[in-house]
mmCIF file of C-alpha atoms in Angstrom:
data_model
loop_
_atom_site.group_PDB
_atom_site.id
_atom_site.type_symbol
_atom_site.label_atom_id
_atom_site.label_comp_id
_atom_site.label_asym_id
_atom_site.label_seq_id
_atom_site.Cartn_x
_atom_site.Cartn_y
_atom_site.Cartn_z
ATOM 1 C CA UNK Z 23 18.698 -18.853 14.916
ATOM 2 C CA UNK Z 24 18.877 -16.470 12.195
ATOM 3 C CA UNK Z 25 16.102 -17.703 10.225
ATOM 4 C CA UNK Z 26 14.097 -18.819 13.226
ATOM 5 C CA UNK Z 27 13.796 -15.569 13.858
ATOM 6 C CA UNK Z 28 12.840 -14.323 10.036
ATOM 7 C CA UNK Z 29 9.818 -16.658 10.479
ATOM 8 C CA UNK Z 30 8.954 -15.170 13.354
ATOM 9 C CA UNK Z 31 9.461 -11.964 11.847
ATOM 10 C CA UNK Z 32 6.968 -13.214 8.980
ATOM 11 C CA UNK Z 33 4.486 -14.240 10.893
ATOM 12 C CA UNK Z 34 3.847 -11.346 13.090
ATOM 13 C CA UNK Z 35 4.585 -9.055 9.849
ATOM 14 C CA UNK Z 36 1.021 -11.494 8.356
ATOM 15 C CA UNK Z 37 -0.852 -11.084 12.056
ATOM 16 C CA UNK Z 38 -0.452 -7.401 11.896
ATOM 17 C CA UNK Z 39 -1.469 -7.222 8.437
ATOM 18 C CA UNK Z 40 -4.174 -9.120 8.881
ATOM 19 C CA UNK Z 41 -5.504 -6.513 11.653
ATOM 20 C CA UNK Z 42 -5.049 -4.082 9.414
ATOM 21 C CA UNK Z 43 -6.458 -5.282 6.749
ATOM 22 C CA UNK Z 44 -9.696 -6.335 8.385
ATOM 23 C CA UNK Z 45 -9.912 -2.897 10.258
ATOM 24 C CA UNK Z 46 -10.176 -1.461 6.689
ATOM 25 C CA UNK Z 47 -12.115 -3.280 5.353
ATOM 26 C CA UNK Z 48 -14.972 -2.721 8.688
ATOM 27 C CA UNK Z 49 -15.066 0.493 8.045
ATOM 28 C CA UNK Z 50 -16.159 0.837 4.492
ATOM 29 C CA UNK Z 51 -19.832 2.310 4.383
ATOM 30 C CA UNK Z 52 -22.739 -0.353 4.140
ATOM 31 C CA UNK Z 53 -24.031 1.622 0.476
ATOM 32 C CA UNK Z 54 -20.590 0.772 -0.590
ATOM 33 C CA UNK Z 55 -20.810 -3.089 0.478
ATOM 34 C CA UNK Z 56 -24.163 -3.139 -1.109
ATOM 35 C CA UNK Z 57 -23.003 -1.847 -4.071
ATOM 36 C CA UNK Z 58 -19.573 -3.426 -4.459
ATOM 37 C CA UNK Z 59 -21.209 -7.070 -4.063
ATOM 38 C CA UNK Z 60 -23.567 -6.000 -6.958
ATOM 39 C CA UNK Z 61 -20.574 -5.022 -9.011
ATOM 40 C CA UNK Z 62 -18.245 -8.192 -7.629
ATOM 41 C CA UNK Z 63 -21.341 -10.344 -8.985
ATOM 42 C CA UNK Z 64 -20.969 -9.027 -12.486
ATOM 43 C CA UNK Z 65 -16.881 -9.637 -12.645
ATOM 44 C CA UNK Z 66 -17.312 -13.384 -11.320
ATOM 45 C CA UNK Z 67 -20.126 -13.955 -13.714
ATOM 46 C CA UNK Z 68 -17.424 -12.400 -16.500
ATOM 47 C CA UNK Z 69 -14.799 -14.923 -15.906
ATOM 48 C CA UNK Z 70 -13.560 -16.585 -18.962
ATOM 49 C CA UNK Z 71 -13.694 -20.097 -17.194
ATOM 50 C CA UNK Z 72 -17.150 -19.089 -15.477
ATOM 51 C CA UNK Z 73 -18.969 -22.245 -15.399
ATOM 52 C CA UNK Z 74 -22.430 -22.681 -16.723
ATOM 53 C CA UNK Z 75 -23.211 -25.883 -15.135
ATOM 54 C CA UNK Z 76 -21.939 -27.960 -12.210
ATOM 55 C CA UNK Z 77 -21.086 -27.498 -8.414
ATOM 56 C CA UNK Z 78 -19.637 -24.214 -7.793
ATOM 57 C CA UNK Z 79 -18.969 -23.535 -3.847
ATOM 58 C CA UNK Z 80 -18.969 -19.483 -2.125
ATOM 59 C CA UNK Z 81 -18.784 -18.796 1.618
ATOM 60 C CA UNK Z 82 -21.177 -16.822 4.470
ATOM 61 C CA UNK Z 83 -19.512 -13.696 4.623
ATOM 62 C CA UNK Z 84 -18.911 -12.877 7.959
ATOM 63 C CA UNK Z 85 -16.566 -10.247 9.653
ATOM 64 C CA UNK Z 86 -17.215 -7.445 6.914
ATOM 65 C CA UNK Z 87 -16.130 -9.641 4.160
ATOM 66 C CA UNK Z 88 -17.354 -8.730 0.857
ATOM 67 C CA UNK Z 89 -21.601 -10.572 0.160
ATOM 68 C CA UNK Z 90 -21.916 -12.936 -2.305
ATOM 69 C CA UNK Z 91 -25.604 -13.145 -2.153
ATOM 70 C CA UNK Z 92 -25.781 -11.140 -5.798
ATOM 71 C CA UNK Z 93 -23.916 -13.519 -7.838
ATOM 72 C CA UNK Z 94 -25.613 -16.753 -5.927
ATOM 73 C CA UNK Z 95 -29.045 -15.190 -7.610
ATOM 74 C CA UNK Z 96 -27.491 -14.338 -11.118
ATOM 75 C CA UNK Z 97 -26.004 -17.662 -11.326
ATOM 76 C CA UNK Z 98 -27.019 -19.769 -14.381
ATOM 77 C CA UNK Z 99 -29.691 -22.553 -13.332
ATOM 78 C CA UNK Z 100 -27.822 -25.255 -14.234
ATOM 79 C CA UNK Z 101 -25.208 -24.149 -11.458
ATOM 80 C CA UNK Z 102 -25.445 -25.565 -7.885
ATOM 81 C CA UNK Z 103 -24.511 -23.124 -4.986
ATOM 82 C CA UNK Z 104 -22.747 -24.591 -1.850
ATOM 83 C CA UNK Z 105 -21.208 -23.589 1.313
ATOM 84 C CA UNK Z 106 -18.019 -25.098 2.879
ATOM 85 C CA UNK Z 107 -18.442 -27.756 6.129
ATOM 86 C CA UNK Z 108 -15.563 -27.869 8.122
ATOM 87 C CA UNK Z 109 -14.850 -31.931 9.076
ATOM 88 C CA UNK Z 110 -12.929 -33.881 11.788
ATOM 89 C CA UNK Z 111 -9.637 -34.403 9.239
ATOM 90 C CA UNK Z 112 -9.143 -30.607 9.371
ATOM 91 C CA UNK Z 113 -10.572 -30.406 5.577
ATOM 92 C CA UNK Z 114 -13.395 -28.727 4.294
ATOM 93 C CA UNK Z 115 -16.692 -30.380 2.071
ATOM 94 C CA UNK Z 116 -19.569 -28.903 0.647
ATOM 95 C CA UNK Z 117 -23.021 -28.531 0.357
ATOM 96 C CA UNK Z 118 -25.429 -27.448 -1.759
ATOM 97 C CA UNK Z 119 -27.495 -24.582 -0.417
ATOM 98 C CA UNK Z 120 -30.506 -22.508 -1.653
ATOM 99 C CA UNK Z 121 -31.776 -19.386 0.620
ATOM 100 C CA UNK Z 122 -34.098 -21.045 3.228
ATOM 101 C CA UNK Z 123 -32.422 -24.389 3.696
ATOM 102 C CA UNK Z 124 -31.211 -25.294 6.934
ATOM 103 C CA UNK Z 125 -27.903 -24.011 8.691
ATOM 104 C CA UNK Z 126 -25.876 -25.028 11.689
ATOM 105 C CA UNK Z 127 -23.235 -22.711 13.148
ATOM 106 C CA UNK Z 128 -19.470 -24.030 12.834
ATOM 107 C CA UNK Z 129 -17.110 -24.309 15.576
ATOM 108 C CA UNK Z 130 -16.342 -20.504 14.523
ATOM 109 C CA UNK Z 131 -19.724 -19.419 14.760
ATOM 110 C CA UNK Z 132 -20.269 -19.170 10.783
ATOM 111 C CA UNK Z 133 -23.553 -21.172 9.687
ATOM 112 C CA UNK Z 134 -23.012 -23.669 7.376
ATOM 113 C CA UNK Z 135 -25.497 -26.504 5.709
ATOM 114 C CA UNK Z 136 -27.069 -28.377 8.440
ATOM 115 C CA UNK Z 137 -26.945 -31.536 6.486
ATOM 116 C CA UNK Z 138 -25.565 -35.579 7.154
ATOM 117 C CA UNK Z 139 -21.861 -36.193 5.635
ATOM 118 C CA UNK Z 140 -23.127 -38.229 3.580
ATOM 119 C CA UNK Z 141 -24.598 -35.424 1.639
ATOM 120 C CA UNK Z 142 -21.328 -33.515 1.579
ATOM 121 C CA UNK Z 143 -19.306 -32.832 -1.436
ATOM 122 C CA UNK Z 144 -15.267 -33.201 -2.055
ATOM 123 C CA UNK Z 145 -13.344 -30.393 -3.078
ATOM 124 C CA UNK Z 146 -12.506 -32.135 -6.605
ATOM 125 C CA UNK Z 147 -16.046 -32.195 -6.814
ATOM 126 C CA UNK Z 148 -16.605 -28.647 -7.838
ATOM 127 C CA UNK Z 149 -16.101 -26.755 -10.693
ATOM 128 C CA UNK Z 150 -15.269 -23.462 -9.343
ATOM 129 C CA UNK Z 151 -14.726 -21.848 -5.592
ATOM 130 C CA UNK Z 152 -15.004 -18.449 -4.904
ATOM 131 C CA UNK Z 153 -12.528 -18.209 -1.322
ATOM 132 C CA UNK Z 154 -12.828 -15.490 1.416
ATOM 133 C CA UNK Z 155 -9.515 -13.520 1.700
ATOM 134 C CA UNK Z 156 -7.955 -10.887 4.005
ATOM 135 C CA UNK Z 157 -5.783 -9.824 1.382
ATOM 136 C CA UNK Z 158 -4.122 -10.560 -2.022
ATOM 137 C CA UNK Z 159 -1.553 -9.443 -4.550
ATOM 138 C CA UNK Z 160 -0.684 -9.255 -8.331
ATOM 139 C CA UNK Z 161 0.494 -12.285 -8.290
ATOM 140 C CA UNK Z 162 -2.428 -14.607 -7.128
ATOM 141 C CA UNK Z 163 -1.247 -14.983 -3.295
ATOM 142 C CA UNK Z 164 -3.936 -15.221 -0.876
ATOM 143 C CA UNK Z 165 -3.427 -14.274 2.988
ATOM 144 C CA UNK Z 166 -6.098 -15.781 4.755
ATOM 145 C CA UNK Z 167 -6.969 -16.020 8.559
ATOM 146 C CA UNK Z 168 -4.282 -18.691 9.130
ATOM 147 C CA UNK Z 169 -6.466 -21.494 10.113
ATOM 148 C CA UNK Z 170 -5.026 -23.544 6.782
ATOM 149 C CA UNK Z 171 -8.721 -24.987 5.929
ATOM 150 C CA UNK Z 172 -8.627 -23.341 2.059
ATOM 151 C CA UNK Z 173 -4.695 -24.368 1.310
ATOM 152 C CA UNK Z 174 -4.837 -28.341 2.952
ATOM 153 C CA UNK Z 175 -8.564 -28.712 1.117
ATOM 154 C CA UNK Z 176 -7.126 -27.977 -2.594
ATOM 155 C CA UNK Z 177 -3.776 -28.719 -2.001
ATOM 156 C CA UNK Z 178 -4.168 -31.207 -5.027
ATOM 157 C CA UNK Z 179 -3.951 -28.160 -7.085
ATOM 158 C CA UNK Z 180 -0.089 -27.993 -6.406
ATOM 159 C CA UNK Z 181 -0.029 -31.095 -8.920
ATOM 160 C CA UNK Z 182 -2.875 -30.452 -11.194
ATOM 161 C CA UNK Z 183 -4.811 -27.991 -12.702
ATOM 162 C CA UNK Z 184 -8.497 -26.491 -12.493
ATOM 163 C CA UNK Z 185 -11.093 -27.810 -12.218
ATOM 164 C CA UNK Z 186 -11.909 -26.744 -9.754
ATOM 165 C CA UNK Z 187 -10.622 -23.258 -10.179
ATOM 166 C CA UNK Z 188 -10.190 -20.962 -7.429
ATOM 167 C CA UNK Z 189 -11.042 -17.229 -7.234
ATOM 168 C CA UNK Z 190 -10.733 -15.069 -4.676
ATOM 169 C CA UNK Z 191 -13.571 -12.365 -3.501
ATOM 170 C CA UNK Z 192 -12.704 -8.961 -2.108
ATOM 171 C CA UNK Z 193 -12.880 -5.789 -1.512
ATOM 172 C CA UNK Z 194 -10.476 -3.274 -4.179
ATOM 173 C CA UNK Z 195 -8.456 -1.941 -0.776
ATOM 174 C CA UNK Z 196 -7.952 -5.368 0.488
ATOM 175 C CA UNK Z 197 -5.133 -5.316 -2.546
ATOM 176 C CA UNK Z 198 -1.381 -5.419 -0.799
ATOM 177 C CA UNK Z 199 2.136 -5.593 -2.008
ATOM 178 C CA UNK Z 200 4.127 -8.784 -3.667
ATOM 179 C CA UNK Z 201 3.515 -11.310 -0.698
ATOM 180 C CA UNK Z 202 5.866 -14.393 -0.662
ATOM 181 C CA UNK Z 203 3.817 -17.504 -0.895
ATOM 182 C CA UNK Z 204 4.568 -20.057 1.926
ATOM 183 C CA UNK Z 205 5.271 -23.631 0.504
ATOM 184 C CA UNK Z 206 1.798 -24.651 1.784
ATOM 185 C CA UNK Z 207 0.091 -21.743 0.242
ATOM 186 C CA UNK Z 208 -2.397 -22.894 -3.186
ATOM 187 C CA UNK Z 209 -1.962 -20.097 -5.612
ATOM 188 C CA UNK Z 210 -5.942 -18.653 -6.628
ATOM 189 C CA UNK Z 211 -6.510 -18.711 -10.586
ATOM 190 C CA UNK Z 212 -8.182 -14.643 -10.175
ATOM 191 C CA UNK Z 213 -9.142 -12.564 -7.707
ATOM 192 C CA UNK Z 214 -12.413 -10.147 -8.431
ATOM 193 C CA UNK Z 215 -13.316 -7.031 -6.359
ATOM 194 C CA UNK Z 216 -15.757 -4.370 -6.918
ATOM 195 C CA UNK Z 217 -13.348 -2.793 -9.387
ATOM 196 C CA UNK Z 218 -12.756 -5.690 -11.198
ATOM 197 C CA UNK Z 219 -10.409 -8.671 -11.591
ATOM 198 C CA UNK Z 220 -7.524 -9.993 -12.210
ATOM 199 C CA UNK Z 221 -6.862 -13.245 -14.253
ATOM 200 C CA UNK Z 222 -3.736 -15.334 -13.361
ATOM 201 C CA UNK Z 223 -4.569 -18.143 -15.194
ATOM 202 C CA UNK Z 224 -2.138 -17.887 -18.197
ATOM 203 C CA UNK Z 225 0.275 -16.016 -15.650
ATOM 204 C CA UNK Z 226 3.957 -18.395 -15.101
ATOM 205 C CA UNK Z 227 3.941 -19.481 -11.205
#
């Protein structure tokens, strides 16, 4: 009973930090989303293991997440931008998008590449995947919304290593205290914000 009711504990400690992480991160001021996905842009283009060729997969920002739309433009051409599809086995695949392709809304309401599944991508496809996040700490933890998609599509990377590597995108104030990662949790390889990033690639798990 005891530790029944420290997960329960857990969880709602993660739902309310998840409100109030969101509710922060609404209320920054549109010139300083406009200029912090100019500056996020720069930091993920910085990356030591920033690829220069290859699939490389970023999400529709919805819900006052932080725009990727700057670093899709400054990628290098040999890079091919895709969005995440969510599928029937609770997994997510990609496809490659360019600005004016078509786009389907998801069972959540986010659009996402209106395209057959035979045109979809697996995650070991790609060669890096920049995640949506509610928050994250020092050590490369990621909360999310809960809805699993991110940690059962690259749970292969609790048994080997990049590619594809995984970086999370957010704002500087979505940073929280030590987290402790669930067993089902898939640890990111950086996080970058608008005030930079940091690198947990040659960190110890």
């Amino acid at each position: 009973m005891v530790h029944r009711m420290n997960d329960d504990t857990r969880v709602a400690q993660r739902r309310q930090l998840r409100v109030d992480l969101r509710a922060r991160r609404r209320a920054l001021p549109a010139t300083h989303r406009i200029a912090a996905a100019d500056a996020l842009a720069g930091h993920l283009l910085a990356l030591p293991f920033a690829p220069r060729s290859g699939y490389v997969a970023g999400y529709w920002a919805v819900d006052s997440e932080i725009a990727l739309h700057s670093w899709q433009l400054r990628l290098p051409s040999e890079c091919v931008y895709c969005l995440p599809v969510l599928c029937d086995d609770q997994r997510l695949r990609f496809a490659p998008w360019r600005p004016g392709d078509a786009l389907v809304s998801n069972r959540h309401g986010i659009p996402e590449p209106d395209v057959s599944a035979s045109s979809l991508l697996d995650a070991e496809s790609l060669s890096l995947v920049v995640l949506p996040l509610v928050g994250f700490d020092e050590h490369g933890n990621r909360l999310g919304m809960g809805g699993g998609w991110y940690d059962r599509s690259f749970a292969f990377r609790h048994e080997r290593s990049a590619p594809p590597h995984l970086v999370g995108a957010a704002f500087a104030l979505q940073q929280v205290p030590p987290m402790a990662a669930e067993p089902w949790d898939v640890r990111l390889d950086a996080v970058c914000t608008e005030a930079g990033h940091f690198d947990f690639t040659s960190s110890v798990a």
